XYZ file of C-alpha atoms in Angstrom:
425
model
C 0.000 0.000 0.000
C 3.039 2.441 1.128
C 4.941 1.741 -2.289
C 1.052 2.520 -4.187
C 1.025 5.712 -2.903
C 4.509 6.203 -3.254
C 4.459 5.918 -6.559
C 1.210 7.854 -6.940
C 2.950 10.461 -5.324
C 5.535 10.246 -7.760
C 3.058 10.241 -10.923
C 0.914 13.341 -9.905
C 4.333 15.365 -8.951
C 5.723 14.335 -12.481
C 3.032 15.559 -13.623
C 2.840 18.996 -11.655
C 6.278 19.765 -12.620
C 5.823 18.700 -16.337
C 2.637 21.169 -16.546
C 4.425 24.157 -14.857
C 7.455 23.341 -17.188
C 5.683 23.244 -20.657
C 2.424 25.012 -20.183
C 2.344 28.308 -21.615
C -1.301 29.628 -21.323
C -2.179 33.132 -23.792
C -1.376 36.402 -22.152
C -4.700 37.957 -20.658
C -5.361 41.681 -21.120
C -3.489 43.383 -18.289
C -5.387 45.516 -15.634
C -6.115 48.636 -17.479
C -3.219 51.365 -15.874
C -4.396 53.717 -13.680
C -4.270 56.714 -16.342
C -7.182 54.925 -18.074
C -9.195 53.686 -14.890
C -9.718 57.853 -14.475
C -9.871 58.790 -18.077
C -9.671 55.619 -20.572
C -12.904 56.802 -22.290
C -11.184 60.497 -23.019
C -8.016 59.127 -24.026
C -9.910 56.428 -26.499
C -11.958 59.399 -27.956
C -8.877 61.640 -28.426
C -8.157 59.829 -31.597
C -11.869 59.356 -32.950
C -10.428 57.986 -36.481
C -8.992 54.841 -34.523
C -11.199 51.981 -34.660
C -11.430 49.695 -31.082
C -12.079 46.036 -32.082
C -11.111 43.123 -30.767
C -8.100 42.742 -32.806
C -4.530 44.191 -33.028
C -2.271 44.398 -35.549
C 1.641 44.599 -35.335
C 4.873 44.328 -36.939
C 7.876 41.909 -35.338
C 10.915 41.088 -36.469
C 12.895 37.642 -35.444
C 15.531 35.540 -35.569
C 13.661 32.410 -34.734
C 13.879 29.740 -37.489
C 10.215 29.415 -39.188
C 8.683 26.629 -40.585
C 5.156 26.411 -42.491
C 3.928 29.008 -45.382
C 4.967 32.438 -45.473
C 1.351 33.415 -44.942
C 1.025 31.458 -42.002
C 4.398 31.356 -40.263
C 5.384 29.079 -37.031
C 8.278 29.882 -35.740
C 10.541 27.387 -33.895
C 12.587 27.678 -30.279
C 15.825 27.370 -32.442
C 18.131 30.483 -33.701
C 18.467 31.649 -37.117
C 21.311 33.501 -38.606
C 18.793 35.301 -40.597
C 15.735 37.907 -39.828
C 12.552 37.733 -40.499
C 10.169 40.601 -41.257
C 6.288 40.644 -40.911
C 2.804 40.908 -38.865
C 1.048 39.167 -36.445
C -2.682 39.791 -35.375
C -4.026 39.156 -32.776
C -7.406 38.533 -30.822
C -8.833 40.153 -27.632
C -11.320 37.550 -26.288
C -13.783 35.647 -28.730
C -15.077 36.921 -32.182
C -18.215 37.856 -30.879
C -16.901 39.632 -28.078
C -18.705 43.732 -28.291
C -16.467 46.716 -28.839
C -18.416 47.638 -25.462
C -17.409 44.607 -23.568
C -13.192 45.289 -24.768
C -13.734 49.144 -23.497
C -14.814 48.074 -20.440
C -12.142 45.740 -19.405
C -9.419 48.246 -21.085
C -10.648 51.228 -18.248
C -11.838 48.888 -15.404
C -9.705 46.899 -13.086
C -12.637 44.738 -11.259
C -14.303 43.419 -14.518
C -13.189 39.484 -13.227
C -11.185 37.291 -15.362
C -9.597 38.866 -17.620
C -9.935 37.710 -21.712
C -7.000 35.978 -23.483
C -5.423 37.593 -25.675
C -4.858 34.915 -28.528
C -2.415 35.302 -31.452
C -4.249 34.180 -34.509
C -1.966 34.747 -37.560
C 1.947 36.082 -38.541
C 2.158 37.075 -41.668
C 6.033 37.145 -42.940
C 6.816 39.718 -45.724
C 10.415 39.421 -46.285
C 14.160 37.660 -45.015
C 17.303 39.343 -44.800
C 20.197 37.268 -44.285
C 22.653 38.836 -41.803
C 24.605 41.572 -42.840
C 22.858 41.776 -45.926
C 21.722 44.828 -47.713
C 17.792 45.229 -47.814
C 15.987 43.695 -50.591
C 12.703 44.928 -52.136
C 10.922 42.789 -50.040
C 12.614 44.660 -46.814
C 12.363 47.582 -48.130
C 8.692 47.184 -48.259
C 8.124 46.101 -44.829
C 10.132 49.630 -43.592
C 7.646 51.317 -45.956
C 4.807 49.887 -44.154
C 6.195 51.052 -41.131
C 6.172 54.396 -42.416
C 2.798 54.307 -43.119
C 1.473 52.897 -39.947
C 4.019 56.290 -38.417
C 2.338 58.562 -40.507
C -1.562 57.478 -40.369
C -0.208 58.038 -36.049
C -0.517 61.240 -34.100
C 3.022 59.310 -32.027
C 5.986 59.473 -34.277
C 7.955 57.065 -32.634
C 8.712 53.189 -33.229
C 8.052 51.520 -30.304
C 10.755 47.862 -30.123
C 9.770 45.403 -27.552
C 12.661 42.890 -26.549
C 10.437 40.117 -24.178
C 11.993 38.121 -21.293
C 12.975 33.993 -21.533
C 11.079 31.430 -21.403
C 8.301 32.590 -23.528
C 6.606 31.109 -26.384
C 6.153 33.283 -29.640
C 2.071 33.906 -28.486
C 3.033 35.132 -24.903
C 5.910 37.883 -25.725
C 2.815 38.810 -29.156
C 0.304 39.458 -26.539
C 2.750 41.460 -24.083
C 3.146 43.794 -27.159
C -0.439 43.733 -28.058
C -0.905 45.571 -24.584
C 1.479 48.183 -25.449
C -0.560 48.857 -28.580
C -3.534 48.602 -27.181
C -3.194 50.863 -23.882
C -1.612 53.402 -26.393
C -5.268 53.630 -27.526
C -3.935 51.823 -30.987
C -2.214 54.957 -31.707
C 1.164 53.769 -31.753
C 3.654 51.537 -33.946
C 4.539 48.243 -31.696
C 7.539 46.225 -33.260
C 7.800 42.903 -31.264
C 10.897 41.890 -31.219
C 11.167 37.738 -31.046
C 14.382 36.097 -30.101
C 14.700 32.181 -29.116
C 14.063 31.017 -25.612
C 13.805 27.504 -25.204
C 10.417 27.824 -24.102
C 10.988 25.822 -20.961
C 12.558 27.152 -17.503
C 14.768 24.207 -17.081
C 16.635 25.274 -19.751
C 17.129 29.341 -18.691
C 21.102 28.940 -19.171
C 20.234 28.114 -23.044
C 18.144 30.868 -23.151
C 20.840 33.351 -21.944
C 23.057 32.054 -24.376
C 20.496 32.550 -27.427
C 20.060 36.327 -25.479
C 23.190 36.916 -26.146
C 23.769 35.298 -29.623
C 20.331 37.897 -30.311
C 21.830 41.121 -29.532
C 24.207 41.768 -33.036
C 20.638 40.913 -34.679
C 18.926 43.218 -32.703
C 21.712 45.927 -32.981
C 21.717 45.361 -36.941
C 17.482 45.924 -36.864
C 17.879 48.798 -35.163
C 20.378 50.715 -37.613
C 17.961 49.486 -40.473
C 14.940 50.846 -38.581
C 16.612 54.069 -38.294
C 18.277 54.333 -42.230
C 14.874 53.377 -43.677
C 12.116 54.834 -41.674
C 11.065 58.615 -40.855
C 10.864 57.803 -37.168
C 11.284 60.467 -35.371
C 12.959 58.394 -31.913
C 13.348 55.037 -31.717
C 12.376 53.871 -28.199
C 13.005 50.427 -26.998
C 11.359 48.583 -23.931
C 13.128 45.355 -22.396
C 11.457 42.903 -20.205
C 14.009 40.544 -18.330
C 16.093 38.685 -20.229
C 15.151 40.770 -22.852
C 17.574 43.589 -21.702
C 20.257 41.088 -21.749
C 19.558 41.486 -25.563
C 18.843 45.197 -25.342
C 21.722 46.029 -23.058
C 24.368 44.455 -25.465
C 22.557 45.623 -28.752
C 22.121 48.894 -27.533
C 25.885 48.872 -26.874
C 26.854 47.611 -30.153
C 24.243 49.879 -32.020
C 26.377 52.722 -30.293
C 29.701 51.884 -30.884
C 29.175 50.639 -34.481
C 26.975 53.091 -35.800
C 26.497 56.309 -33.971
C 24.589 58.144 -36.318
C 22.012 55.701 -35.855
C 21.882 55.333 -32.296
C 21.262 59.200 -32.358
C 17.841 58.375 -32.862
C 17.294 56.614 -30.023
C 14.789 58.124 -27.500
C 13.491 56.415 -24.327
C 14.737 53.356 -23.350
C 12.784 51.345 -20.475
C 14.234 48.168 -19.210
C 11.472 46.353 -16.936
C 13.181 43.483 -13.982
C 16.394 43.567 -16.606
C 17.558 39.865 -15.938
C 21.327 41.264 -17.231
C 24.480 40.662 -15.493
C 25.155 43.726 -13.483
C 28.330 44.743 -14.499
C 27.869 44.302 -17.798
C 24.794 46.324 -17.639
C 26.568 49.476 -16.531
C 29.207 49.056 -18.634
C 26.813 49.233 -21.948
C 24.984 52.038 -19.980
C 27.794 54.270 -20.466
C 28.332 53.516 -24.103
C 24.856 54.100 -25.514
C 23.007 56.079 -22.485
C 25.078 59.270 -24.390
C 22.479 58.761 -27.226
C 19.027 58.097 -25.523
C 16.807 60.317 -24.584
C 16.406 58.694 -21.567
C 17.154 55.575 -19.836
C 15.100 54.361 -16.967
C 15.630 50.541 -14.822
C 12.277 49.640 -12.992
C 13.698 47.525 -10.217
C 12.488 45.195 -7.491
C 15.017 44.408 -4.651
C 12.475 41.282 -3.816
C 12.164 40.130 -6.768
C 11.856 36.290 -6.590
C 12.873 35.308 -10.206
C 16.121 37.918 -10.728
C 17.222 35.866 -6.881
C 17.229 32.512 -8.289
C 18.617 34.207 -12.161
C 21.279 35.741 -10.005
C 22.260 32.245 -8.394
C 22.371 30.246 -11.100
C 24.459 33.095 -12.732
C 26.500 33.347 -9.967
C 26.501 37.371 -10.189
C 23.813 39.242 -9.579
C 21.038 40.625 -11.920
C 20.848 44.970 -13.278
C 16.992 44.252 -11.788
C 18.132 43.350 -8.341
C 22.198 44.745 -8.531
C 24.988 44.660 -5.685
C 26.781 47.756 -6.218
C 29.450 45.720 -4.429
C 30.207 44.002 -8.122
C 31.083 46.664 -9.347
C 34.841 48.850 -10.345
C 35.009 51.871 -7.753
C 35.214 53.759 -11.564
C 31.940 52.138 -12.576
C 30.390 52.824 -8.906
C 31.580 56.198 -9.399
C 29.897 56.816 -12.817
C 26.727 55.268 -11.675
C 26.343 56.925 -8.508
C 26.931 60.490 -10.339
C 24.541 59.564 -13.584
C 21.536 58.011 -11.471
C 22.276 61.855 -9.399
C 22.455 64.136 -12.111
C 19.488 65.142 -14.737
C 21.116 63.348 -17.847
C 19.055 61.162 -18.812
C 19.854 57.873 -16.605
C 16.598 57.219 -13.929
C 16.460 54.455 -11.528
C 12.756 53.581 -10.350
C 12.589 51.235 -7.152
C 9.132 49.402 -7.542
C 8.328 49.278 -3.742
C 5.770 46.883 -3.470
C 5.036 47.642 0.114
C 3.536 50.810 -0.568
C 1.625 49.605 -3.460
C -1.736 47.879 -2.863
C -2.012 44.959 -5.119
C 1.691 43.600 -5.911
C 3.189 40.986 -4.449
C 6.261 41.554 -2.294
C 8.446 39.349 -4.685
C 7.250 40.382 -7.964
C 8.724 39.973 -11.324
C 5.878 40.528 -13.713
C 5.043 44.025 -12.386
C 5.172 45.976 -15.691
C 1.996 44.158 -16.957
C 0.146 42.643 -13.435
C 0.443 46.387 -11.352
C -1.463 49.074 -12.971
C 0.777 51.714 -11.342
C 4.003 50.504 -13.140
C 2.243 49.890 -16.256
C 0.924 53.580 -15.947
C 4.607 54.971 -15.483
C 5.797 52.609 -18.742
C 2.914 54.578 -20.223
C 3.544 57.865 -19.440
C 7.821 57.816 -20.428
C 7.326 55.590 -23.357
C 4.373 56.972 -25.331
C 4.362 60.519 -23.797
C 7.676 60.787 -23.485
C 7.433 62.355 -19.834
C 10.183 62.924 -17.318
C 10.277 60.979 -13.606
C 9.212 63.862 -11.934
C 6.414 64.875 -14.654
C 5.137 61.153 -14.612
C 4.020 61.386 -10.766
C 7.327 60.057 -8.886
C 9.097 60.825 -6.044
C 13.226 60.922 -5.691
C 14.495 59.340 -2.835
C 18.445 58.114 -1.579
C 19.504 54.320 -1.400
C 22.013 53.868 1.886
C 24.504 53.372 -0.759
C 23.799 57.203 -1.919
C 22.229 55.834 -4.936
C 19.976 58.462 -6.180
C 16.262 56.558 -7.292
C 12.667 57.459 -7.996
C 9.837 55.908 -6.781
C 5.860 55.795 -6.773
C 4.449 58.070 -3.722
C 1.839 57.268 -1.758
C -0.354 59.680 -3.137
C 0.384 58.449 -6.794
C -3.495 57.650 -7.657
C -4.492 61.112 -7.394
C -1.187 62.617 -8.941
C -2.130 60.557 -12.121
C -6.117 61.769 -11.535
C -4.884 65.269 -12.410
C -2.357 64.516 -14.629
C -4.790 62.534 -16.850
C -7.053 65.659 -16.762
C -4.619 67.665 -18.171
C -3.272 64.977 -20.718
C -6.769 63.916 -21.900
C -7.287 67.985 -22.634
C -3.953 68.404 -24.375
C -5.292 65.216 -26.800
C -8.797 66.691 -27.540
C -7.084 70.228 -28.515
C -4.528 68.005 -30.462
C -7.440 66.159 -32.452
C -9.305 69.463 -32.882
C -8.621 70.105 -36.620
């Protein structure tokens, strides 16, 4: 009887650990952030020519080997030497699901579940092998670009760089919320590097981060010699800014006229080794608009990335790691107004985030808010409703108040009035 349940035991934890390893449910629409729980219906009407339906359109770019039609890509956990060029679209909810019902979970935070957001299609348009100059195929897909920048009232090309462990659909529907909490007013290119799509094998996917970054680095100076962007922000989520961080870097040092265009960057939990972090800070931060690292010092995952690493993570950094030169530099740029921001997510003054958070850019509507606010209206840390404060290290950082709710209450105000004079012809 002992060695039945025994083994029983052993079946039903197999198979615990097996689901937990290889199930990768859909994204589900994030809480709405708090800018649109006060004024989502203003900020939705401010651009009356946008339609709201239940589903998004974007452009990505990847170095994930594809297999299937070009109409109807799949694209596989291994690396490709070459990238890939098209669009994805994507589903909020079912088919039938009213324009009324979407509004109402995209300004209301206690709507229950929230709908999946399911990746129905990716289109590819064209493949560029590396180093290779564009064909007319590539050149097509930057002129589509173009045109989704110029039917926009936001001029800038937003790239998202999504964390490991994440299947093609997950890191399409953490873009699709970017587009969609822009009020669809904004050009989302999803990024889509190789993770193994299993957390057992993280070191692979740090090694496939890293093998990323020259592509992402080479996409970059392409998006910036072929399209009329004005800035070219980029947004990192995790590993992701392993990617960023290094392409970033590279984009800097090998072509500097292109990494002029760069405006904010936003890495979210950056799973990057610390000290390599701050030493591509200071090569490309010279360029950006702005840089700002959204950190949790309890952050569960970025403690285990950091063992397994054996060094410890730019989302949860020992300043001990670092050169007294590189202390030095960080210490004065995180002080000074040029452009370098630290935000410490405290989770203890925020009501509905769990101490040990990693996935607060998406799950807590006040960080999602802040993403908001620097990446699509390009606002500073103190215009965007946070507070400085001092690390016992002397580390200069910004953080959410306690009074951030009604900070963003009148800020939204005055940002859903600057819109509807905007849309005024």
């Amino acid at each position: 009887m002992l060695r039945k349940l025994a083994l029983l035991f052993i079946v039903v934890a197999g198979g615990v650990t097996a689901f937990f390893v290889f199930h990768h449910p859909p994204m589900r629409l994030m809480p709405p952030p708090l800018l649109y729980q006060t004024d989502g219906q203003r900020i939705f009407d401010a651009s009356p020519a946008l339609e709201v339906d239940s589903r998004i359109d974007l452009f990505y770019v990847t170095n994930r080997l594809p297999v299937g039609t070009q109409g109807s890509r799949i694209y596989t956990v291994a690396p490709d030497r070459r990238l890939h060029f098209g669009t994805a679209t994507l589903r909020i909810g079912e088919d039938d699901t009213p324009i009324e019902q979407i509004l109402e979970w995209s300004k209301r935070a206690d709507t229950g579940d929230r709908p999946f957001i399911r990746l129905e299609r990716m289109q590819e348009a064209a493949t560029l092998p590396q180093g290779a100059e564009p064909d007319a195929d590539t050149l097509a897909w930057f002129e589509s670009v173009d045109a989704a920048l110029a039917a926009s009232r936001n001029r800038d090309v937003l790239v998202y760089v999504h964390g490991a462990n994440t299947t093609v659909e997950r890191a399409a529907g953490q873009a699709a919320q970017l587009k969609h909490f822009a009020g669809r007013d904004s050009v989302v290119v999803l990024y889509v590097w190789p993770t193994a799509e299993n957390f057992l094998r993280y070191s692979r996917d740090i090694e496939n981060a890293f093998g990323a970054s020259p592509h992402l680095a080479e996409f970059l100076e392409l998006l910036a010699a072929h399209t009329n962007a004005r800035n070219i922000d980029v947004f990192t989520y995790s590993a992701g800014a392993t990617i960023g961080s290094d392409g970033l870097a590279r984009l800097a040092t090998d072509a500097p006229q292109a990494a002029e265009r760069l405006g904010e960057i936003y890495h979210a939990a950056p799973d990057a080794d610390f000290r390599g972090f701050v030493d591509d800070l200071q090569r490309y931060s010279g360029y950006a608009e702005r840089v700002t690292t959204a950190v949790n010092l309890g952050d569960s995952a970025l403690r285990l990335a950091g063992a397994v690493n054996r060094a410890s993570r730019a989302g949860r950094p020992d300043l001990a790691e670092l050169s007294p030169a590189a202390t030095e530099w960080l210490l004065a740029a995180a002080a000074e107004d040029d452009g370098v921001d630290i935000l410490q997510v405290h989770p203890e003054n925020m009501p509905d985030l769990a101490a040990t958070s990693h996935t607060f850019w998406y799950d807590d509507p006040w960080v999602s808010n802040d993403l908001l606010l620097a990446l699509l209206f390009n606002l500073g840390t103190a215009e965007r409703g946070l507070e400085p404060g001092t690390g016992t290290s002397g580390t200069g950082y910004w953080t959410f108040p306690t009074d951030y709710p009604e900070r963003i209450a009148a800020l939204g105000r005055r940002l859903a009035a600057a819109a509807r004079m905007q849309a005024t012809p």
